[in-house]
Coordinates of C-alpha atoms and ligand atoms in Angstrom, one line a residue:
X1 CA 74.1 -69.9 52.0
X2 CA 72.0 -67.3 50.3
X3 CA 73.6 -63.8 48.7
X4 CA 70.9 -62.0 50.5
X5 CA 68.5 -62.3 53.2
X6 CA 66.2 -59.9 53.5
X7 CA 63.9 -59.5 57.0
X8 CA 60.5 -58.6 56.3
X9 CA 58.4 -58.3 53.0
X10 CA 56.7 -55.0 53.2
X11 CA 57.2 -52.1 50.4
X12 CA 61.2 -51.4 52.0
X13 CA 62.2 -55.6 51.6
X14 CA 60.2 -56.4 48.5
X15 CA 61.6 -52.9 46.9
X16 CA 65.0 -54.5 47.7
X17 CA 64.5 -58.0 47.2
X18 CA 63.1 -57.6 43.5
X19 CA 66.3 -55.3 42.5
X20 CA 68.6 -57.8 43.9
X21 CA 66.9 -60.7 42.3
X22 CA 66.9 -58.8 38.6
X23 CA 70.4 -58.5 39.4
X24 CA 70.9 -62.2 39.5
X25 CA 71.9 -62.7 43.6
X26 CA 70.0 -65.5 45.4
X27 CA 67.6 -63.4 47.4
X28 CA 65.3 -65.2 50.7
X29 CA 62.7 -63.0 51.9
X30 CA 61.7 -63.8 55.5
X31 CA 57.9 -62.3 56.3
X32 CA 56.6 -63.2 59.8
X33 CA 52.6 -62.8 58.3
X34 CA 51.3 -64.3 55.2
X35 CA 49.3 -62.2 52.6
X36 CA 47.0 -60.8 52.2
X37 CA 48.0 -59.1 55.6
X38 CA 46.6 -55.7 57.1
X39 CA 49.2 -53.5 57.6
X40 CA 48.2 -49.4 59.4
X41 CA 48.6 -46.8 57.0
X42 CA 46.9 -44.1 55.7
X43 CA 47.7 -45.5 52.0
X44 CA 49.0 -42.3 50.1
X45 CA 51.2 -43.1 47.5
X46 CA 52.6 -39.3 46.3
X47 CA 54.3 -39.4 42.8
X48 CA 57.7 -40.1 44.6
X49 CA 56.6 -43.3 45.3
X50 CA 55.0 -43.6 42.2
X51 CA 57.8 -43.4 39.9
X52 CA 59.4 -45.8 42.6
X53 CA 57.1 -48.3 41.8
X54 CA 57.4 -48.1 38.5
X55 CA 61.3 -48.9 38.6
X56 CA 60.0 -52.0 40.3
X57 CA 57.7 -52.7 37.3
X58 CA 54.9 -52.4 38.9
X59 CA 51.7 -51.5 36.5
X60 CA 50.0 -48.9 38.3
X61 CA 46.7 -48.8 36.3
X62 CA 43.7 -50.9 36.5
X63 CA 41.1 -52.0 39.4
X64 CA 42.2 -51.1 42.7
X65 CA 44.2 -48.1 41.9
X66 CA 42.8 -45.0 42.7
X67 CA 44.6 -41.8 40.6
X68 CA 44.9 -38.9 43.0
X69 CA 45.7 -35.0 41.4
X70 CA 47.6 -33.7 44.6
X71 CA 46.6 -32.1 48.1
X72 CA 43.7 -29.7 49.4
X73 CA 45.0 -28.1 52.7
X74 CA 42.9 -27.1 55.2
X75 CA 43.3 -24.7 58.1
X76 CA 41.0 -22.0 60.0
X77 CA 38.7 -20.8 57.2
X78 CA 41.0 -21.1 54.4
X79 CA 41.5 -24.1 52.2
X80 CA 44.3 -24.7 49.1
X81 CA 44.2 -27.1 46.2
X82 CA 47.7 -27.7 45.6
X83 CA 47.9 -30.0 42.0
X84 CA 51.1 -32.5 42.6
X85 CA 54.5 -30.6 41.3
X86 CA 55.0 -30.8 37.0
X87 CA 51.5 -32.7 36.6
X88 CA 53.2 -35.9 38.6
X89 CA 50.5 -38.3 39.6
X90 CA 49.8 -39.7 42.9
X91 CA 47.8 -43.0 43.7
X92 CA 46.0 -44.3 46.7
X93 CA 45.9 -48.1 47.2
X94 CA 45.4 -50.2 50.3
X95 CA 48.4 -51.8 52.0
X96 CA 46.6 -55.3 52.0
X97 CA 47.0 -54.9 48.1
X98 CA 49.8 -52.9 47.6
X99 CA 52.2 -55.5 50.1
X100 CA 50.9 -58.1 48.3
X101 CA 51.7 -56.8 45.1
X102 CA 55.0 -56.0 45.8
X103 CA 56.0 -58.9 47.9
X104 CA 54.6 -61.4 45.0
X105 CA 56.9 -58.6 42.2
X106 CA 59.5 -59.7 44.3
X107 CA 59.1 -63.4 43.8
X108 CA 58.6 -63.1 40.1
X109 CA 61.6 -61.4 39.8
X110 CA 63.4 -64.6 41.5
X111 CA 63.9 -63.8 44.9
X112 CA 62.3 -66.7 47.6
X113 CA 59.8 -65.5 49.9
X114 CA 59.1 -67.3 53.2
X115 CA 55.7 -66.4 54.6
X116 CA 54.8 -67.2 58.4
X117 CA 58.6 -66.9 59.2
X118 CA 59.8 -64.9 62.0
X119 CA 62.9 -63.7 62.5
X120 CA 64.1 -64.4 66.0
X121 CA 68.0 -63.5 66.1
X122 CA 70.9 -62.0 64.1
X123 CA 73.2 -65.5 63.4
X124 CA 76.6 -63.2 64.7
X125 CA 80.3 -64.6 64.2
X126 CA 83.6 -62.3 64.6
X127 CA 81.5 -58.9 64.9
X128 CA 79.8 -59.2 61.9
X129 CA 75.9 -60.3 61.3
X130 CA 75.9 -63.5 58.9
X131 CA 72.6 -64.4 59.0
X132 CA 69.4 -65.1 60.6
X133 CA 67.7 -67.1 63.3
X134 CA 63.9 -67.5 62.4
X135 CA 61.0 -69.9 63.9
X136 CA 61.7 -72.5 61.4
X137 CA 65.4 -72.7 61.7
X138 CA 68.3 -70.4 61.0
X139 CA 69.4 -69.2 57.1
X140 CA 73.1 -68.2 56.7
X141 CA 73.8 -64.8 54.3
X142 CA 76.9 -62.7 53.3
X143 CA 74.1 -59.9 53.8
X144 CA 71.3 -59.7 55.9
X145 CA 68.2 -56.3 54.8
X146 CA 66.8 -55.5 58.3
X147 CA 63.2 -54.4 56.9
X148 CA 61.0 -55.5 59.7
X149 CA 59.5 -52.0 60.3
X150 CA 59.3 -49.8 63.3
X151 CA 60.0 -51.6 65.7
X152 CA 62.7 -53.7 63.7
X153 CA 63.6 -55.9 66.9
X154 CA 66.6 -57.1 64.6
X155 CA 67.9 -53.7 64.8
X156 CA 67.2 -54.2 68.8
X157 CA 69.0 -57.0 69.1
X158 CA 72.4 -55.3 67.5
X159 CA 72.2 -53.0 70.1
X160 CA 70.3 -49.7 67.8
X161 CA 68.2 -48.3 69.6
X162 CA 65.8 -45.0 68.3
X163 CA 67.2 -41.6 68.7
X164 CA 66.2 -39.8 71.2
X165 CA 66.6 -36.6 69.7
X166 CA 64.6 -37.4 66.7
X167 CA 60.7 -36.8 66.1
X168 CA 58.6 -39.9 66.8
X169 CA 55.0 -40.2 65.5
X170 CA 51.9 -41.5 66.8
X171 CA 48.7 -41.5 63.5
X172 CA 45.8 -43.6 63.7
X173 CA 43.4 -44.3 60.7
X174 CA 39.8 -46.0 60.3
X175 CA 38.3 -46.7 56.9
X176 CA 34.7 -45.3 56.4
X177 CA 31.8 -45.8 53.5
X178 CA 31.5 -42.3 52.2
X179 CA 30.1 -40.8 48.6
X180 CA 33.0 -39.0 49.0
X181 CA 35.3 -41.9 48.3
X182 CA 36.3 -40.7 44.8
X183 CA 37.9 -37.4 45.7
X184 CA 40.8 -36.9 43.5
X185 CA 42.7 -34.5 46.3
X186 CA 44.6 -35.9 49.3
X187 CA 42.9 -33.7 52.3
X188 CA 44.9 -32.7 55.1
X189 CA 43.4 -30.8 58.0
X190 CA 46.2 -28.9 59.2
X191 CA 45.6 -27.2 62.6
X192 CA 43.5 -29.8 64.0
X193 CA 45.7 -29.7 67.4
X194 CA 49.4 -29.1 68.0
X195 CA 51.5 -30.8 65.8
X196 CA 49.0 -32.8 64.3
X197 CA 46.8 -33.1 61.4
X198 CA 43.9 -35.2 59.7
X199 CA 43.8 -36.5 56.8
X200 CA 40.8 -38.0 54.6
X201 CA 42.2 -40.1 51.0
X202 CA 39.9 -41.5 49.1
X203 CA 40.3 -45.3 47.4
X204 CA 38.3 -45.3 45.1
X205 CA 36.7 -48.3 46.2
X206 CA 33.5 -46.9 48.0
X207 CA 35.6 -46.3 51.2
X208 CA 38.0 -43.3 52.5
X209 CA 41.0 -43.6 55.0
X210 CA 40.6 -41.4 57.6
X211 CA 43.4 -40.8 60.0
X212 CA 45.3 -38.2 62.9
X213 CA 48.8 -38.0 63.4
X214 CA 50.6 -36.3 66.1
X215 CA 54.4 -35.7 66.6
X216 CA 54.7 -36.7 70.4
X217 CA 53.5 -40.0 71.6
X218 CA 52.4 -38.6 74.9
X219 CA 49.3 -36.7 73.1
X220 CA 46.1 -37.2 74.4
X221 CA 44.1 -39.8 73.0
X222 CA 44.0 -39.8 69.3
X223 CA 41.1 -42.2 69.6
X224 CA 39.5 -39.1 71.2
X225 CA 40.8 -35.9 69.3
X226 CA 39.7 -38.4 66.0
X227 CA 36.3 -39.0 67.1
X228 CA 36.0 -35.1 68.0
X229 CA 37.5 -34.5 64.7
X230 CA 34.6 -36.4 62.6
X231 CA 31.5 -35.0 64.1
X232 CA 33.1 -31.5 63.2
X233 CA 32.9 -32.2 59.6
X234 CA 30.3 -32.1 56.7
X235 CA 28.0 -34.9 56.7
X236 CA 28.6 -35.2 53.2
X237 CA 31.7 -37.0 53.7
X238 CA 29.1 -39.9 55.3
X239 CA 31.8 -40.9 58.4
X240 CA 29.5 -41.8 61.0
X241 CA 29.6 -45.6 62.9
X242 CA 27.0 -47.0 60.7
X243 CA 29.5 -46.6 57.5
X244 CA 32.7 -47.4 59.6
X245 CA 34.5 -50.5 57.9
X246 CA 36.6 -51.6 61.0
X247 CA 38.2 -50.2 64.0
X248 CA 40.4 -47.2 64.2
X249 CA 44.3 -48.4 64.4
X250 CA 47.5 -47.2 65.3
X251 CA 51.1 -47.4 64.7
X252 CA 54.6 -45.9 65.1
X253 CA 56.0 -43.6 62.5
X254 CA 59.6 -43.6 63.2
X255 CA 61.0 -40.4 61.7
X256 CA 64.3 -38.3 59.9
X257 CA 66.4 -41.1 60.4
X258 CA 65.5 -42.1 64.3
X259 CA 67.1 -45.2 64.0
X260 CA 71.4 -45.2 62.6
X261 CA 73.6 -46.1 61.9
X262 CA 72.1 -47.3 58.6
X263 CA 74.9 -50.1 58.3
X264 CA 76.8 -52.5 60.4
X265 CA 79.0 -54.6 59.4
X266 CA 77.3 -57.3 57.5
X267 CA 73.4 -56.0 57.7
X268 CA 71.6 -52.8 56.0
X269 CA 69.1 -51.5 57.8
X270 CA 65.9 -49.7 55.4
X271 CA 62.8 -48.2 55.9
X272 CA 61.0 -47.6 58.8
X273 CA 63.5 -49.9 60.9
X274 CA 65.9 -47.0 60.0
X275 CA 63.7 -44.4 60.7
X276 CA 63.3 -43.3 57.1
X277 CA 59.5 -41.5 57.2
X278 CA 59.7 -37.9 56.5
X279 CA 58.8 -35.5 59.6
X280 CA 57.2 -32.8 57.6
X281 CA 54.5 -35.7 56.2
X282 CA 54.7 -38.7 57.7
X283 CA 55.2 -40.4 54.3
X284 CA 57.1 -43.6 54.4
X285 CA 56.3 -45.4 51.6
X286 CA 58.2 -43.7 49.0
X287 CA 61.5 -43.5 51.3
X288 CA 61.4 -47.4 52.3
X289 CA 60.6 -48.1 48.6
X290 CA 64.6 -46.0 47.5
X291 CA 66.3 -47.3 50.3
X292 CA 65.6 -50.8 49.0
X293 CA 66.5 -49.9 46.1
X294 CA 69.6 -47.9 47.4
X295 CA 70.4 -50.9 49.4
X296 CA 70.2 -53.3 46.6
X297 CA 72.5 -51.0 44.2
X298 CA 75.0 -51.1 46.6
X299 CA 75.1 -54.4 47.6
X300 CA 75.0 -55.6 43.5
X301 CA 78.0 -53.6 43.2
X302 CA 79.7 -54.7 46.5
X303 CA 79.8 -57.9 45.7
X304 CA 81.6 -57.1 42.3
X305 CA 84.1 -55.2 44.1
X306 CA 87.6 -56.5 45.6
X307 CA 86.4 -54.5 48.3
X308 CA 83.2 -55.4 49.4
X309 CA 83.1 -53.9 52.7
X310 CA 84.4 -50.0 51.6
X311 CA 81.5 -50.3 48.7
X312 CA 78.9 -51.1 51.8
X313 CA 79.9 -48.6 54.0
X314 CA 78.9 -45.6 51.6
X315 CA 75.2 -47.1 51.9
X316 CA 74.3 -44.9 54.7
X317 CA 76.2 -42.0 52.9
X318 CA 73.8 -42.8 49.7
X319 CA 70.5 -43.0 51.7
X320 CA 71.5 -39.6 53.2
X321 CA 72.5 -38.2 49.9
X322 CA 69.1 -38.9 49.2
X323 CA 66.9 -37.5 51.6
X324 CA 69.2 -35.3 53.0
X325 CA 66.8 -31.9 52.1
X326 CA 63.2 -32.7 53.1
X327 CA 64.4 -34.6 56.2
X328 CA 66.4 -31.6 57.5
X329 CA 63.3 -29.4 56.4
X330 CA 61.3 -31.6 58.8
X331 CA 63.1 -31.9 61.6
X332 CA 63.3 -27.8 61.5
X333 CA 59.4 -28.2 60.9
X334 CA 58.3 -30.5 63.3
X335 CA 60.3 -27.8 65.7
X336 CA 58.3 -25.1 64.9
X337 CA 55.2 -27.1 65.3
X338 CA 55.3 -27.7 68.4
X339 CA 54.7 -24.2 68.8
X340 CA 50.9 -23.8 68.6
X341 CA 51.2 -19.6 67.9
X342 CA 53.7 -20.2 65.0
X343 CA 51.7 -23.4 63.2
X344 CA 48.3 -21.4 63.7
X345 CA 50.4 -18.1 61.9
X346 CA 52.4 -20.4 59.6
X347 CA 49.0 -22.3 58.0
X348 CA 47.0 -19.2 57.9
X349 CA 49.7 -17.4 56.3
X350 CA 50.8 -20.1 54.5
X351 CA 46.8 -20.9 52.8
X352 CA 46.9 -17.5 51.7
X353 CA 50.0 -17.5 49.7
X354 CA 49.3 -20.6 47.3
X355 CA 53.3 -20.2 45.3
X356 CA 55.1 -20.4 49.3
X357 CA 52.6 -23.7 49.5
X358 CA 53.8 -25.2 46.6
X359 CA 57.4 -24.8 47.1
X360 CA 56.8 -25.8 50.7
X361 CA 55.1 -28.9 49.1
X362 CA 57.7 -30.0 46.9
X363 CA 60.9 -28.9 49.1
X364 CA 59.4 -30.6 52.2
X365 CA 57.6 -33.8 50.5
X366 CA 61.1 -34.2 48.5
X367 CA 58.7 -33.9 45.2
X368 CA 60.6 -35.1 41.9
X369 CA 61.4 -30.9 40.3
Ligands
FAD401 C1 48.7 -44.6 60.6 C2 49.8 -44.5 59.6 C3 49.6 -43.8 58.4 C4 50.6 -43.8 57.4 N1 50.2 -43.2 56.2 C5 51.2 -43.2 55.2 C6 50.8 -42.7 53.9 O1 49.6 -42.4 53.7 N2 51.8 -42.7 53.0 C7 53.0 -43.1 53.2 O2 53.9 -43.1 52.3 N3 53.4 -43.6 54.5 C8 52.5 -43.7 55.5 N4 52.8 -44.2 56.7 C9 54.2 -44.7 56.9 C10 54.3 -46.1 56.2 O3 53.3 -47.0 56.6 C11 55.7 -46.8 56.6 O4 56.7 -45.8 56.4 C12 56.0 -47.9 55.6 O5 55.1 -49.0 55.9 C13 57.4 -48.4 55.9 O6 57.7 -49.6 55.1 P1 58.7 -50.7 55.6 O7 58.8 -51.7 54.6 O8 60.0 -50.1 56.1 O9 58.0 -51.3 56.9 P2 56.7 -52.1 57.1 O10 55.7 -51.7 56.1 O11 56.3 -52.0 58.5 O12 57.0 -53.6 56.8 C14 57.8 -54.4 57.7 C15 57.5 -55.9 57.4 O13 58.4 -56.6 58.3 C16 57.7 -57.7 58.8 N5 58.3 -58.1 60.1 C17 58.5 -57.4 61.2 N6 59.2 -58.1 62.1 C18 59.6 -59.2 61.5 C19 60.3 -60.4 62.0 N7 60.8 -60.4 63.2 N8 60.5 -61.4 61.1 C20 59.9 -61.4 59.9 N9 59.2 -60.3 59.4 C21 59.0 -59.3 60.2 C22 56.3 -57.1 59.1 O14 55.3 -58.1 59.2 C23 56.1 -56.3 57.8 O15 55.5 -57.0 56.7 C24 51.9 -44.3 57.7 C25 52.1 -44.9 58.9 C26 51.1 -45.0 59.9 C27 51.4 -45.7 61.2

């Protein structure tokens, strides 16, 4: 009988495994890869998730991490260099690293992680989730972390299902050679088609990620618009198929809360598997890394309460609390953006107005003031 289980071991599990573990609970982490492991992402770490990682003690310096300044926006003629709010820094680092690291933060701090371990089934007794069924067996909790990601079949097999009336995302990203690999600004292309953008983030490493993301799943293909989207731009930036490290891949980005509610009796859901990716960015990292931690405060203090189960239920409250601004922001965004006429007006009115861009920066990217 573990304190905790926690289902899956990227940056929303680890974030909440190695909180619960300083606090002294008996923490398995169930992962169904093993690391390394690819995981799709564009890897843009803003200073949100930043000072996230740093409450997990992770050192943020050194080989592999690449220091970014803030965001140049792009759209029509104009472009904006928008430095990250109060000199914050942001970082780019790949997700076979940055998993990796967090996942083995995790065990250091105590929790256990089981690799190659799939989670098959909730273990359910007298309407309330007490534990797992995985590949290898089945682990008994008095809390179970469902962290598995977008598609988070555990949160299938409750019966939560995404909301319909919430934005889904569809973003695809290919890592190229490029000279260009040690820009210091985030580029986002923003009217490269309706309610979608491109992005180019160098790592620092010889290489950028390159990616498109779009609000509706039914787009065209982005295999397509992203190929178009390449040739149109500088050869400086070196992305043709001779310097393409890999094929172009796609993922879900499940977002402003698409998938609630965020607790049921006797399981937390966080991160993507509860939707948590901002609409207005498509930034998940960040949001998965707080709710782990969110998750973990409450559950440390539950179990020192006589009254576990009114401590968990303010969980969901807490993530909200949280997030509550730049995901309404978004959802009104990702509304107006599906309007071609008002995004083309909004970014070229928008480029030329650089303090409305930095407020819109740090209201809708939920930017520490
Ligand atoms: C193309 C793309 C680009 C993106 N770019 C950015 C970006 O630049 N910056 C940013 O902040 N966000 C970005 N995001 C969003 C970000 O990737 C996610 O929000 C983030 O990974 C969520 O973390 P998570 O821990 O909730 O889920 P995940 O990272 O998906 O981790 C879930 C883990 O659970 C494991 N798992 C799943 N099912 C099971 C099971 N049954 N049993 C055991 N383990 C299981 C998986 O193997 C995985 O390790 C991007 C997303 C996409 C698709």
């Amino acid at each position: 009988m573990h304190d905790v289980i926690v289902v899956g071991a990227g940056p929303a599990g680890s974030s909440a495994a190695t909180h619960l573990a300083r606090s002294g609970l008996d923490v398995l982490v169930v992962e169904k890869t093993s690391f390394p492991r690819e995981k799709v992402c564009g890897d843009g770490l803003t200073p949100r998730a930043v000072q996230e990682l740093k409450s997990l003690g992770v050192v943020t310096t050194g080989p592999g991490w690449f220091p970014t300044k803030g965001v140049r926006l792009l759209g029509g003629d104009r472009r904006l260099e928008l430095p990250w709010p109060n000199g914050g820094l942001g970082l780019t680092r790949t997700r076979a690293d940055l998993d990796e690291i967090l996942a083995r933060n995790a065990v250091r701090a105590g929790a256990t992680l089981r690799e190659n371990t799939k989670v098959t089934a909730p273990l359910t007794a007298n309407g309330r989730v007490q534990g797992v069924r995985t590949s290898t067996g089945t682990h008994k909790a008095r809390l179970v972390i469902a962290a598995d990601g977008a598609s988070s079949r555990l949160s299938v097999a409750l019966g939560l299902r995404p909301r319909r009336d919430r934005p889904i995302g569809i973003a695809g990203r290919r890592y190229f050679r490029s000279p260009r690999h040690d820009d210091e600004y985030l580029e986002i292309q923003l009217d490269l088609a309706p309610a979608g953008y491109g992005w180019i983030f160098g790592m620092g490493d010889g290489t950028c990620n390159v990616g498109v993301a779009f609000l509706r799943t039914d787009h065209p293909d982005y295999h397509q618009l992203c190929s178009r989207w390449l040739a149109s731009l500088p050869p400086s930036w070196g992305f043709t198929e001779d310097n393409a490290v890999g094929p172009l891949r796609g993922a879900a980005l499940p977002m402003g809360f698409s998938r609630r509610p965020h607790y049921l009796p006797g399981v937390l859901l966080a991160g993507d598997s509860g939707g948590m990716v901002n609409p207005s960015s498509g930034e998940g990292i960040s949001y998965a890394l707080e709710a782990g931690r969110l998750a973990a405060e409450v559950i440390t203090t539950a179990f020192r309460s006589p009254f576990p189960e009114h401590v968990l239920r303010k969980y969901p409250a807490a993530v909200n609390r949280a997030n509550s601004t730049p995901f309404a922001l978004g959802r009104a965004f990702t509304r107006a953006l599906e309007n071609p006429h008002l995004m083309r007006l909004a970014t070229h009115q928008g480029l030329a107005h650089p303090p409305l861009m930095r407020t819109a920066l740090r209201l809708l990217g939920g930017l520490p003031t």
